[in-house]
mmCIF file of C-alpha atoms in Angstrom:
data_model
loop_
_atom_site.group_PDB
_atom_site.id
_atom_site.type_symbol
_atom_site.label_atom_id
_atom_site.label_comp_id
_atom_site.label_asym_id
_atom_site.label_seq_id
_atom_site.Cartn_x
_atom_site.Cartn_y
_atom_site.Cartn_z
ATOM 1 C CA MET A 1 -0.868 -4.171 18.659
ATOM 2 C CA THR A 2 -2.382 -7.675 18.511
ATOM 3 C CA GLU A 3 -1.876 -10.608 20.788
ATOM 4 C CA HIS A 4 -0.031 -12.539 18.075
ATOM 5 C CA ARG A 5 2.567 -9.934 17.133
ATOM 6 C CA ASN A 6 6.171 -10.504 18.114
ATOM 7 C CA THR A 7 6.950 -6.903 18.997
ATOM 8 C CA PRO A 8 10.520 -6.172 20.144
ATOM 9 C CA PRO A 9 11.035 -4.051 23.253
ATOM 10 C CA ALA A 10 10.317 -0.391 22.656
ATOM 11 C CA PRO A 11 13.549 1.475 21.865
ATOM 12 C CA SER A 12 14.627 4.241 24.166
ATOM 13 C CA SER A 13 13.823 7.778 23.095
ATOM 14 C CA GLU A 14 15.494 9.258 26.157
ATOM 15 C CA PRO A 15 17.711 12.312 25.517
ATOM 16 C CA GLY A 16 21.099 11.197 24.265
ATOM 17 C CA SER A 17 19.900 7.937 22.729
ATOM 18 C CA ALA A 18 20.366 7.229 19.023
ATOM 19 C CA LEU A 19 16.611 7.260 18.484
ATOM 20 C CA SER A 20 16.162 10.582 20.291
ATOM 21 C CA THR A 21 18.740 12.134 17.953
ATOM 22 C CA ILE A 22 16.818 10.890 14.890
ATOM 23 C CA LEU A 23 13.502 12.106 16.293
ATOM 24 C CA ALA A 24 14.954 15.509 17.126
ATOM 25 C CA GLU A 25 16.127 15.853 13.530
ATOM 26 C CA LEU A 26 12.706 14.697 12.281
ATOM 27 C CA ARG A 27 11.126 17.425 14.406
ATOM 28 C CA ARG A 28 13.476 20.004 12.923
ATOM 29 C CA VAL A 29 13.069 19.131 9.231
ATOM 30 C CA ALA A 30 9.297 18.637 9.532
ATOM 31 C CA ALA A 31 9.015 22.228 10.768
ATOM 32 C CA LEU A 32 10.872 23.688 7.781
ATOM 33 C CA PRO A 33 8.918 25.520 5.069
ATOM 34 C CA LEU A 34 8.903 23.825 1.650
ATOM 35 C CA GLU A 35 11.389 26.274 0.142
ATOM 36 C CA ARG A 36 13.900 25.188 2.803
ATOM 37 C CA GLY A 37 12.856 21.537 2.942
ATOM 38 C CA GLU A 38 15.557 18.881 3.142
ATOM 39 C CA THR A 39 15.748 15.131 3.442
ATOM 40 C CA LEU A 40 15.688 13.176 6.693
ATOM 41 C CA PRO A 41 19.014 12.153 8.285
ATOM 42 C CA PRO A 42 20.490 8.885 6.940
ATOM 43 C CA ALA A 43 19.933 7.104 10.263
ATOM 44 C CA ALA A 44 16.163 7.517 9.801
ATOM 45 C CA TYR A 45 16.437 4.981 6.953
ATOM 46 C CA THR A 46 18.835 2.519 8.593
ATOM 47 C CA SER A 47 18.139 2.514 12.340
ATOM 48 C CA PRO A 48 16.486 -0.632 13.799
ATOM 49 C CA GLU A 49 15.196 1.535 16.658
ATOM 50 C CA MET A 50 13.495 3.908 14.245
ATOM 51 C CA TYR A 51 11.981 0.935 12.403
ATOM 52 C CA THR A 52 10.575 -0.476 15.638
ATOM 53 C CA ARG A 53 8.950 2.855 16.448
ATOM 54 C CA GLU A 54 7.453 2.997 12.931
ATOM 55 C CA THR A 55 6.005 -0.508 13.178
ATOM 56 C CA GLU A 56 4.398 0.314 16.513
ATOM 57 C CA ARG A 57 3.125 3.844 15.847
ATOM 58 C CA ILE A 58 2.395 3.715 12.118
ATOM 59 C CA PHE A 59 1.961 0.187 10.788
ATOM 60 C CA GLY A 60 0.423 -1.097 14.002
ATOM 61 C CA ARG A 61 -2.163 1.719 14.139
ATOM 62 C CA GLU A 62 -2.702 3.038 10.620
ATOM 63 C CA TRP A 63 -5.096 1.990 7.858
ATOM 64 C CA LEU A 64 -3.003 0.068 5.305
ATOM 65 C CA CYS A 65 -4.017 -0.699 1.737
ATOM 66 C CA VAL A 66 -3.577 -4.459 1.249
ATOM 67 C CA ALA A 67 -5.728 -5.589 -1.721
ATOM 68 C CA ARG A 68 -8.617 -4.971 -4.097
ATOM 69 C CA ALA A 69 -12.088 -6.100 -3.065
ATOM 70 C CA GLU A 70 -12.351 -8.069 -6.323
ATOM 71 C CA GLU A 71 -9.638 -10.387 -4.977
ATOM 72 C CA ILE A 72 -12.244 -11.705 -2.511
ATOM 73 C CA PRO A 73 -15.153 -11.751 -4.966
ATOM 74 C CA GLU A 74 -17.900 -13.906 -3.418
ATOM 75 C CA PRO A 75 -19.052 -15.656 -0.214
ATOM 76 C CA GLY A 76 -16.433 -18.166 0.843
ATOM 77 C CA SER A 77 -13.580 -16.381 -0.943
ATOM 78 C CA TYR A 78 -10.394 -15.783 1.010
ATOM 79 C CA LEU A 79 -7.096 -13.936 0.558
ATOM 80 C CA ARG A 80 -4.052 -14.866 2.619
ATOM 81 C CA LEU A 81 -1.588 -12.118 3.558
ATOM 82 C CA ASP A 82 1.032 -11.197 6.131
ATOM 83 C CA VAL A 83 1.487 -7.724 7.582
ATOM 84 C CA LEU A 84 4.758 -7.204 9.489
ATOM 85 C CA GLY A 85 4.864 -10.855 10.493
ATOM 86 C CA VAL A 86 1.182 -11.017 11.447
ATOM 87 C CA PRO A 87 -0.451 -13.953 9.559
ATOM 88 C CA LEU A 88 -3.898 -12.835 8.363
ATOM 89 C CA VAL A 89 -6.728 -13.932 6.090
ATOM 90 C CA ILE A 90 -9.451 -11.771 4.585
ATOM 91 C CA THR A 91 -12.756 -13.562 3.932
ATOM 92 C CA ARG A 92 -16.171 -12.635 2.557
ATOM 93 C CA ASP A 93 -19.343 -13.827 4.277
ATOM 94 C CA GLU A 94 -22.725 -14.758 2.829
ATOM 95 C CA GLU A 95 -23.937 -11.143 3.082
ATOM 96 C CA GLY A 96 -20.955 -9.812 1.142
ATOM 97 C CA ARG A 97 -19.093 -8.338 4.114
ATOM 98 C CA LEU A 98 -15.342 -8.679 4.491
ATOM 99 C CA HIS A 99 -13.630 -9.929 7.630
ATOM 100 C CA ALA A 100 -9.926 -9.795 8.520
ATOM 101 C CA LEU A 101 -8.988 -12.695 10.789
ATOM 102 C CA SER A 102 -5.834 -13.986 12.401
ATOM 103 C CA ARG A 103 -4.556 -17.179 10.751
ATOM 104 C CA VAL A 104 -3.037 -18.429 14.018
ATOM 105 C CA CYS A 105 -4.953 -21.418 15.414
ATOM 106 C CA ARG A 106 -6.124 -20.948 19.002
ATOM 107 C CA HIS A 107 -4.954 -24.450 19.933
ATOM 108 C CA ARG A 108 -1.196 -24.699 19.313
ATOM 109 C CA PHE A 109 -0.592 -21.564 17.188
ATOM 110 C CA MET A 110 -0.341 -23.291 13.823
ATOM 111 C CA ASP A 111 -0.768 -21.205 10.655
ATOM 112 C CA ILE A 112 -4.224 -22.246 9.467
ATOM 113 C CA LEU A 113 -3.410 -21.512 5.819
ATOM 114 C CA PRO A 114 0.283 -22.403 5.488
ATOM 115 C CA PRO A 115 1.798 -21.114 2.238
ATOM 116 C CA GLU A 116 3.587 -24.421 1.810
ATOM 117 C CA THR A 117 0.298 -26.217 1.120
ATOM 118 C CA THR A 118 -2.430 -23.654 0.373
ATOM 119 C CA PRO A 119 -2.844 -21.094 -2.435
ATOM 120 C CA GLU A 120 -2.817 -17.385 -1.675
ATOM 121 C CA GLN A 121 -6.426 -17.034 -2.834
ATOM 122 C CA GLY A 122 -9.310 -19.453 -3.032
ATOM 123 C CA SER A 123 -12.701 -20.426 -1.693
ATOM 124 C CA LEU A 124 -13.707 -22.465 1.345
ATOM 125 C CA LYS A 125 -16.655 -22.990 3.665
ATOM 126 C CA ARG A 126 -14.689 -22.897 6.902
ATOM 127 C CA LEU A 127 -11.137 -22.363 8.063
ATOM 128 C CA THR A 128 -9.620 -25.688 9.061
ATOM 129 C CA CYS A 129 -6.264 -25.925 10.798
ATOM 130 C CA PRO A 130 -4.236 -28.662 9.087
ATOM 131 C CA TYR A 131 -2.431 -29.546 12.331
ATOM 132 C CA HIS A 132 -5.261 -30.933 14.519
ATOM 133 C CA THR A 133 -8.253 -30.038 12.284
ATOM 134 C CA TRP A 134 -9.797 -27.400 14.506
ATOM 135 C CA THR A 135 -12.311 -25.500 12.384
ATOM 136 C CA TYR A 136 -13.556 -21.894 12.485
ATOM 137 C CA ARG A 137 -16.710 -20.326 11.092
ATOM 138 C CA LEU A 138 -16.767 -17.667 8.386
ATOM 139 C CA ASN A 139 -20.386 -16.520 8.459
ATOM 140 C CA GLY A 140 -21.373 -13.013 9.514
ATOM 141 C CA GLN A 141 -21.074 -12.057 13.149
ATOM 142 C CA TYR A 142 -19.682 -15.494 13.944
ATOM 143 C CA ALA A 143 -16.660 -15.169 11.646
ATOM 144 C CA GLY A 144 -13.627 -16.589 13.398
ATOM 145 C CA ARG A 145 -15.592 -18.486 16.069
ATOM 146 C CA LEU A 146 -14.577 -22.071 16.759
ATOM 147 C CA ALA A 147 -16.873 -24.557 15.015
ATOM 148 C CA GLY A 148 -15.246 -27.834 15.957
ATOM 149 C CA ALA A 149 -12.371 -29.268 17.977
ATOM 150 C CA PRO A 150 -11.991 -33.067 17.721
ATOM 151 C CA LEU A 151 -11.501 -35.205 20.847
ATOM 152 C CA MET A 152 -11.807 -32.357 23.333
ATOM 153 C CA ARG A 153 -14.762 -33.706 25.357
ATOM 154 C CA GLN A 154 -12.646 -35.135 28.166
ATOM 155 C CA VAL A 155 -10.974 -31.865 29.097
ATOM 156 C CA GLU A 156 -12.166 -28.608 30.608
ATOM 157 C CA PHE A 157 -12.577 -26.386 27.586
ATOM 158 C CA ASP A 158 -14.955 -23.514 26.812
ATOM 159 C CA SER A 159 -15.288 -23.828 23.047
ATOM 160 C CA ALA A 160 -17.928 -21.071 22.887
ATOM 161 C CA SER A 161 -15.394 -18.421 23.878
ATOM 162 C CA CYS A 162 -12.668 -19.648 21.533
ATOM 163 C CA ARG A 163 -12.342 -17.342 18.548
ATOM 164 C CA LEU A 164 -9.725 -16.080 16.113
ATOM 165 C CA PRO A 165 -8.804 -12.418 16.701
ATOM 166 C CA VAL A 166 -10.620 -10.059 14.324
ATOM 167 C CA HIS A 167 -9.120 -6.897 12.819
ATOM 168 C CA SER A 168 -10.774 -3.851 11.294
ATOM 169 C CA VAL A 169 -11.256 -3.828 7.523
ATOM 170 C CA GLU A 170 -12.849 -1.273 5.193
ATOM 171 C CA VAL A 171 -13.331 -0.910 1.445
ATOM 172 C CA TRP A 172 -12.544 2.465 -0.139
ATOM 173 C CA ASN A 173 -13.004 2.962 -3.894
ATOM 174 C CA GLY A 174 -12.636 -0.797 -4.335
ATOM 175 C CA PHE A 175 -9.408 -0.954 -2.288
ATOM 176 C CA VAL A 176 -9.274 -3.045 0.891
ATOM 177 C CA PHE A 177 -7.774 -1.256 3.895
ATOM 178 C CA LEU A 178 -6.786 -3.092 7.070
ATOM 179 C CA ASN A 179 -6.022 -1.810 10.565
ATOM 180 C CA LEU A 180 -4.343 -3.876 13.302
ATOM 181 C CA ASP A 181 -5.295 -1.396 16.040
ATOM 182 C CA PRO A 182 -8.284 -2.663 18.061
ATOM 183 C CA ASP A 183 -9.216 0.946 18.806
ATOM 184 C CA ALA A 184 -9.122 2.092 15.160
ATOM 185 C CA THR A 185 -11.724 4.547 13.936
ATOM 186 C CA SER A 186 -12.952 4.670 10.340
ATOM 187 C CA ALA A 187 -10.529 5.698 7.581
ATOM 188 C CA ALA A 188 -13.266 7.471 5.580
ATOM 189 C CA PRO A 189 -13.149 10.958 7.210
ATOM 190 C CA GLU A 190 -9.417 11.386 6.528
ATOM 191 C CA LEU A 191 -9.910 10.463 2.866
ATOM 192 C CA ALA A 192 -13.027 12.510 2.132
ATOM 193 C CA GLY A 193 -11.078 15.124 0.179
ATOM 194 C CA LEU A 194 -9.376 12.491 -1.942
ATOM 195 C CA ASP A 195 -12.782 10.928 -2.595
ATOM 196 C CA ARG A 196 -13.842 14.169 -4.250
ATOM 197 C CA VAL A 197 -10.746 14.164 -6.457
ATOM 198 C CA LEU A 198 -11.267 10.579 -7.618
ATOM 199 C CA ARG A 199 -15.053 10.332 -7.784
ATOM 200 C CA GLY A 200 -15.255 10.818 -11.549
ATOM 201 C CA HIS A 201 -13.157 7.714 -12.182
ATOM 202 C CA ARG A 202 -15.447 5.266 -10.324
ATOM 203 C CA LEU A 203 -12.473 3.159 -9.364
ATOM 204 C CA GLU A 204 -14.567 0.757 -7.324
ATOM 205 C CA ASP A 205 -15.650 -0.897 -10.601
ATOM 206 C CA TRP A 206 -12.220 -1.181 -12.236
ATOM 207 C CA VAL A 207 -10.791 -4.616 -12.969
ATOM 208 C CA SER A 208 -7.279 -5.871 -12.226
ATOM 209 C CA VAL A 209 -5.474 -7.399 -15.210
ATOM 210 C CA GLU A 210 -1.919 -7.896 -13.954
ATOM 211 C CA THR A 211 -0.152 -8.049 -10.581
ATOM 212 C CA ARG A 212 3.553 -8.444 -9.833
ATOM 213 C CA THR A 213 5.364 -8.654 -6.498
ATOM 214 C CA TRP A 214 8.999 -7.951 -5.626
ATOM 215 C CA ARG A 215 10.053 -9.327 -2.230
ATOM 216 C CA ASP A 216 12.719 -8.238 0.252
ATOM 217 C CA ILE A 217 14.039 -5.342 -1.794
ATOM 218 C CA PRO A 218 17.197 -4.138 0.005
ATOM 219 C CA ALA A 219 16.016 -0.666 0.969
ATOM 220 C CA ASN A 220 14.071 0.993 3.756
ATOM 221 C CA TRP A 221 10.358 1.320 2.997
ATOM 222 C CA LYS A 222 10.496 5.142 3.163
ATOM 223 C CA VAL A 223 13.029 5.263 0.319
ATOM 224 C CA ALA A 224 10.535 3.446 -1.917
ATOM 225 C CA VAL A 225 7.573 5.577 -0.815
ATOM 226 C CA GLU A 226 9.492 8.794 -1.431
ATOM 227 C CA ASN A 227 10.613 7.604 -4.865
ATOM 228 C CA GLY A 228 7.015 6.804 -5.806
ATOM 229 C CA SER A 229 5.697 10.128 -4.509
ATOM 230 C CA GLU A 230 7.447 12.498 -6.915
ATOM 231 C CA ASN A 231 7.918 12.852 -10.676
ATOM 232 C CA TYR A 232 11.127 14.873 -10.368
ATOM 233 C CA HIS A 233 13.095 11.663 -11.030
ATOM 234 C CA HIS A 234 11.423 11.024 -14.419
ATOM 235 C CA MET A 235 14.144 13.039 -16.193
ATOM 236 C CA GLY A 236 16.864 10.787 -14.779
ATOM 237 C CA THR A 237 15.550 7.391 -13.733
ATOM 238 C CA HIS A 238 12.890 7.102 -16.467
ATOM 239 C CA ALA A 239 14.531 9.216 -19.174
ATOM 240 C CA ALA A 240 13.658 6.741 -21.947
ATOM 241 C CA THR A 241 10.321 5.427 -20.615
ATOM 242 C CA LEU A 242 8.079 7.830 -18.658
ATOM 243 C CA GLU A 243 9.780 11.171 -19.338
ATOM 244 C CA PRO A 244 8.940 11.295 -23.079
ATOM 245 C CA LEU A 245 5.280 10.609 -22.281
ATOM 246 C CA VAL A 246 4.702 12.442 -18.969
ATOM 247 C CA PRO A 247 7.617 14.876 -18.446
ATOM 248 C CA GLY A 248 8.272 15.427 -14.770
ATOM 249 C CA ARG A 249 8.940 19.136 -15.289
ATOM 250 C CA ASP A 250 5.312 19.628 -16.390
ATOM 251 C CA THR A 251 3.876 18.128 -13.200
ATOM 252 C CA ARG A 252 1.408 20.201 -11.175
ATOM 253 C CA VAL A 253 1.734 19.243 -7.509
ATOM 254 C CA ASP A 254 -1.438 20.115 -5.613
ATOM 255 C CA GLU A 255 -1.303 21.863 -2.250
ATOM 256 C CA CYS A 256 -2.387 19.112 0.110
ATOM 257 C CA ASP A 257 -1.753 18.374 3.756
ATOM 258 C CA GLY A 258 -2.394 15.431 6.031
ATOM 259 C CA ARG A 259 -2.531 11.824 4.890
ATOM 260 C CA TRP A 260 -3.006 12.112 1.140
ATOM 261 C CA PHE A 261 -1.601 14.032 -1.813
ATOM 262 C CA THR A 262 -2.288 14.477 -5.544
ATOM 263 C CA MET A 263 -0.398 15.668 -8.610
ATOM 264 C CA PHE A 264 -1.106 15.760 -12.332
ATOM 265 C CA THR A 265 1.156 15.551 -15.392
ATOM 266 C CA PRO A 266 -0.260 16.160 -18.887
ATOM 267 C CA TYR A 267 0.953 14.085 -21.795
ATOM 268 C CA SER A 268 3.829 15.664 -23.699
ATOM 269 C CA ALA A 269 3.083 17.514 -26.929
ATOM 270 C CA GLU A 270 5.112 14.885 -28.769
ATOM 271 C CA ALA A 271 3.019 12.040 -27.327
ATOM 272 C CA VAL A 272 -0.243 13.831 -28.177
ATOM 273 C CA ALA A 273 0.969 14.513 -31.731
ATOM 274 C CA ALA A 274 2.034 10.906 -32.180
ATOM 275 C CA ALA A 275 -1.349 9.710 -30.936
ATOM 276 C CA ALA A 276 -3.176 12.053 -33.318
ATOM 277 C CA SER A 277 -1.119 10.868 -36.288
ATOM 278 C CA GLU A 278 -2.090 7.303 -35.494
ATOM 279 C CA SER A 279 -5.764 8.249 -35.022
ATOM 280 C CA GLY A 280 -5.644 6.912 -31.502
ATOM 281 C CA PRO A 281 -4.063 7.483 -28.087
ATOM 282 C CA PRO A 282 -0.670 6.234 -26.964
ATOM 283 C CA ARG A 283 -0.790 2.751 -25.488
ATOM 284 C CA ASP A 284 -0.401 4.176 -21.978
ATOM 285 C CA GLY A 285 -3.431 6.471 -22.124
ATOM 286 C CA ALA A 286 -6.502 7.568 -24.032
ATOM 287 C CA GLU A 287 -8.825 10.540 -24.024
ATOM 288 C CA ARG A 288 -11.827 9.583 -21.933
ATOM 289 C CA ASP A 289 -14.185 11.808 -19.979
ATOM 290 C CA GLY A 290 -11.950 14.858 -20.382
ATOM 291 C CA GLY A 291 -8.690 13.231 -19.359
ATOM 292 C CA ALA A 292 -7.326 11.876 -16.088
ATOM 293 C CA GLY A 293 -7.078 15.088 -14.087
ATOM 294 C CA PRO A 294 -8.604 15.645 -10.645
ATOM 295 C CA ALA A 295 -12.409 15.837 -10.744
ATOM 296 C CA ASP A 296 -12.504 19.102 -8.827
ATOM 297 C CA GLY A 297 -8.867 20.028 -8.444
ATOM 298 C CA PRO A 298 -7.362 23.204 -9.856
ATOM 299 C CA GLY A 299 -8.415 22.218 -13.378
ATOM 300 C CA ASP A 300 -11.994 21.451 -12.245
ATOM 301 C CA GLY A 301 -12.026 18.284 -14.319
ATOM 302 C CA GLN A 302 -10.905 20.059 -17.513
ATOM 303 C CA ASP A 303 -7.288 18.917 -17.491
ATOM 304 C CA PRO A 304 -5.963 17.543 -20.775
ATOM 305 C CA PRO A 305 -5.197 13.827 -21.069
ATOM 306 C CA GLY A 306 -2.412 12.890 -18.710
ATOM 307 C CA MET A 307 -1.508 11.078 -15.508
ATOM 308 C CA LEU A 308 -3.058 11.705 -12.110
ATOM 309 C CA ILE A 309 -1.107 10.430 -9.117
ATOM 310 C CA ALA A 310 -2.791 10.078 -5.729
ATOM 311 C CA GLY A 311 -0.963 8.842 -2.649
ATOM 312 C CA ILE A 312 -2.077 7.820 0.820
ATOM 313 C CA PHE A 313 0.575 7.626 3.517
ATOM 314 C CA PRO A 314 2.162 5.463 4.668
ATOM 315 C CA GLN A 315 2.338 2.920 1.807
ATOM 316 C CA PHE A 316 -0.036 3.451 -1.144
ATOM 317 C CA VAL A 317 0.237 5.277 -4.480
ATOM 318 C CA LEU A 318 -2.196 5.222 -7.412
ATOM 319 C CA ALA A 319 -1.396 6.446 -10.950
ATOM 320 C CA VAL A 320 -4.415 6.949 -13.235
ATOM 321 C CA VAL A 321 -4.293 7.556 -16.992
ATOM 322 C CA PRO A 322 -7.447 7.660 -19.115
ATOM 323 C CA ASP A 323 -7.602 3.977 -20.045
ATOM 324 C CA SER A 324 -5.785 2.280 -17.143
ATOM 325 C CA ALA A 325 -4.393 2.688 -13.649
ATOM 326 C CA VAL A 326 -1.505 1.311 -11.642
ATOM 327 C CA TRP A 327 -1.489 1.049 -7.876
ATOM 328 C CA ILE A 328 1.497 0.244 -5.696
ATOM 329 C CA ARG A 329 1.551 -1.204 -2.199
ATOM 330 C CA TRP A 330 4.775 -1.119 -0.178
ATOM 331 C CA MET A 331 5.200 -3.187 2.979
ATOM 332 C CA PRO A 332 8.305 -3.111 5.201
ATOM 333 C CA THR A 333 9.887 -6.461 6.059
ATOM 334 C CA GLY A 334 12.744 -5.116 8.174
ATOM 335 C CA PRO A 335 14.713 -1.925 8.887
ATOM 336 C CA THR A 336 16.317 -1.985 5.422
ATOM 337 C CA THR A 337 14.055 -4.287 3.384
ATOM 338 C CA HIS A 338 10.533 -4.102 1.963
ATOM 339 C CA ASP A 339 8.104 -5.784 -0.453
ATOM 340 C CA THR A 340 6.517 -4.035 -3.434
ATOM 341 C CA ARG A 341 3.269 -5.141 -5.071
ATOM 342 C CA ILE A 342 2.165 -3.480 -8.328
ATOM 343 C CA THR A 343 -1.257 -4.006 -9.945
ATOM 344 C CA VAL A 344 -2.608 -2.715 -13.266
ATOM 345 C CA MET A 345 -6.362 -2.025 -13.568
ATOM 346 C CA VAL A 346 -8.648 -1.105 -16.458
ATOM 347 C CA PRO A 347 -12.160 0.404 -16.453
ATOM 348 C CA PRO A 348 -15.101 -2.015 -16.645
ATOM 349 C CA GLY A 349 -16.038 -2.858 -20.201
ATOM 350 C CA ALA A 350 -12.661 -1.778 -21.556
ATOM 351 C CA PRO A 351 -12.259 -3.361 -24.988
ATOM 352 C CA ARG A 352 -9.968 -6.340 -25.117
ATOM 353 C CA PRO A 353 -7.345 -5.940 -27.846
ATOM 354 C CA PRO A 354 -7.348 -8.632 -30.545
ATOM 355 C CA ASP A 355 -3.904 -9.713 -29.334
ATOM 356 C CA SER A 356 -4.915 -9.939 -25.656
ATOM 357 C CA ASP A 357 -2.249 -12.474 -24.685
ATOM 358 C CA ALA A 358 0.472 -10.484 -26.402
ATOM 359 C CA TYR A 359 -0.864 -7.280 -24.828
ATOM 360 C CA LEU A 360 -0.569 -8.762 -21.335
ATOM 361 C CA VAL A 361 2.962 -9.882 -22.102
ATOM 362 C CA ARG A 362 3.867 -6.347 -23.185
ATOM 363 C CA LEU A 363 2.128 -4.936 -20.111
ATOM 364 C CA ARG A 364 4.105 -7.249 -17.835
ATOM 365 C CA GLU A 365 7.321 -6.263 -19.578
ATOM 366 C CA GLN A 366 6.495 -2.567 -19.218
ATOM 367 C CA ILE A 367 5.726 -2.860 -15.485
ATOM 368 C CA THR A 368 8.945 -4.799 -14.959
ATOM 369 C CA LEU A 369 11.035 -2.312 -16.943
ATOM 370 C CA ILE A 370 9.803 0.733 -15.020
ATOM 371 C CA GLN A 371 10.082 -1.049 -11.665
ATOM 372 C CA GLU A 372 13.613 -2.199 -12.449
ATOM 373 C CA GLU A 373 14.511 1.399 -13.306
ATOM 374 C CA ASP A 374 13.102 2.478 -9.938
ATOM 375 C CA LEU A 375 14.981 -0.310 -8.165
ATOM 376 C CA VAL A 376 18.299 1.014 -9.474
ATOM 377 C CA ALA A 377 17.482 4.336 -7.774
ATOM 378 C CA ILE A 378 16.026 2.806 -4.616
ATOM 379 C CA ARG A 379 18.952 0.449 -4.054
ATOM 380 C CA GLY A 380 21.402 3.213 -4.918
ATOM 381 C CA VAL A 381 19.891 5.611 -2.387
ATOM 382 C CA GLN A 382 19.987 2.929 0.320
ATOM 383 C CA ARG A 383 23.669 2.228 -0.401
ATOM 384 C CA GLY A 384 24.343 5.936 -0.052
ATOM 385 C CA LEU A 385 22.437 6.105 3.220
ATOM 386 C CA ALA A 386 24.309 3.097 4.618
ATOM 387 C CA SER A 387 27.688 4.774 3.960
ATOM 388 C CA ASP A 388 27.172 7.262 6.812
ATOM 389 C CA PRO A 389 27.332 10.238 4.447
ATOM 390 C CA ALA A 390 27.874 13.851 5.375
ATOM 391 C CA PRO A 391 24.673 15.852 6.022
ATOM 392 C CA SER A 392 22.668 16.679 2.934
ATOM 393 C CA GLY A 393 23.458 20.032 1.363
ATOM 394 C CA GLY A 394 20.453 20.058 -0.940
ATOM 395 C CA ARG A 395 16.880 21.270 -0.822
ATOM 396 C CA PHE A 396 13.604 19.779 -2.020
ATOM 397 C CA SER A 397 12.433 20.784 -5.477
ATOM 398 C CA HIS A 398 8.891 22.161 -5.685
ATOM 399 C CA LEU A 399 8.129 18.837 -7.413
ATOM 400 C CA GLU A 400 9.055 17.026 -4.177
ATOM 401 C CA ARG A 401 6.321 18.668 -2.128
ATOM 402 C CA PRO A 402 4.787 15.242 -1.226
ATOM 403 C CA LEU A 403 8.084 14.291 0.455
ATOM 404 C CA TRP A 404 7.917 17.452 2.561
ATOM 405 C CA GLN A 405 4.338 16.510 3.396
ATOM 406 C CA PHE A 406 5.441 12.937 4.213
ATOM 407 C CA GLN A 407 7.875 14.296 6.816
ATOM 408 C CA ARG A 408 5.073 16.202 8.492
ATOM 409 C CA TYR A 409 2.980 13.017 8.498
ATOM 410 C CA LEU A 410 5.854 11.038 10.056
ATOM 411 C CA ALA A 411 6.402 13.705 12.710
ATOM 412 C CA GLU A 412 2.724 13.636 13.662
ATOM 413 C CA ARG A 413 2.794 9.847 14.082
ATOM 414 C CA LEU A 414 6.223 9.332 15.612
ATOM 415 C CA LEU A 415 6.910 12.280 17.906
#
C-alpha cells in the first residue's frame, strides 16, 4: 500500500487454489446465523496465502490502533514503530498535530531512527538520517520535507520535491490510529456508536501507568484476537484469576455489527461482598460514576460495578473497570506469529497509593500472570490448528458472539 512496503505477489484466489478453498469456507461460515456459528477452517490460521491477503486488504487499508496520544506529548516528541515491516515515526508539530511519517531516508533507504542507536520515544527538532545526515522537517504542513542534504550542490537534484511519505493518522478517545492506505477516509463515522458507549469514561484524559510487550508469539494474529474478544474462556483459562472476580457466565454480550463490539460483566457477588467487608473496592475495580457499564447500552448507564469490554476489529480490545483500564494491541509479524502490547491506564487525578512502587510491581505481575495464562491457550490452539485436525464439530456459545461478528468483518474485507 506504500512505496516502501515489501509486498509479496498476490496469492491466487482462482477456483481450485488453496486460498480459494479457504475463502469459500469463510463465505460459508460468515453467512451462518449465530446459533449455528462455527470456527473458521484451520488453514485460515496457518496459510501464508491467507496472511498475504489479510496484510493487503485489512492491515494495508484499515485504521489500526498503534499508541496513546500521551506517548507523543509535546512539540518535537516522536514515537518509533513498525507496522508489518513498514518503518514509521509519529511526531507532533508546534501546533499540536500528529504526523505519521516513513522512517526510510529518501537518499539510500536508511532507517532514520535505527533501533540499534535510538530510543523508541524521545524529542527532537528534526529527523536526521545517521547515514549521510540528510535532515527532514517536522513542522506543520512541511512535516517530512527535506531540510538539508550535505554536498549535493554539484549534482542535478530537486531538493524541494524530496519528502518522506506521509500516512493518515487520527486520535480517537486518546488512542492514536494509523492508516497506510493513501485513499483512507476518516475512522470516526464507523466508531460513532462506540463513542456513545464510552463517552461517560472520558478516556482521552486517562494516563498510562504500565506497558508490556510480548514479541513474536507463535500463533496467528486471529487466534489472539478471538481469545481476547470473549469471556467464555474465563472459567477455564482464568479459573483462579479473572473468573472469581468477573465470571464469564454472567457476561452480557451486546448485539453489535460492523467493526466494533461491546460486552459487560458485573463483579461477582463474592467480590462485592469482600469489597464491602473491607470498606473499599477490590483492587481491580471501584464504584465510580455508577460502575463501568456502557453509557447508553442496555443498562442505560445503571449497570453495577463490573468490567466493560469494547473491541475494534482488526486488532484492538479495551477492558474498563471503574478505577482502571487495560487496552491490548495485536500486530501480526508473519502467518503464524504476532506481537502483543498491553497497557494499563488510570483516570486523571487517581490517587497514588502510599506504596506506589510496590503497587506497580504487583500490577506488572498481574498483567504478566493473566497474559501468560492466555498464552497457554493461544499457543495451544495454534498447535491444534497446525496438526491438520478434522473439521470442527462444535458451535459458538452465545458468549462468543464477537467471534461470529469477526467472521462477518473478515468476509467483508477479504471476499
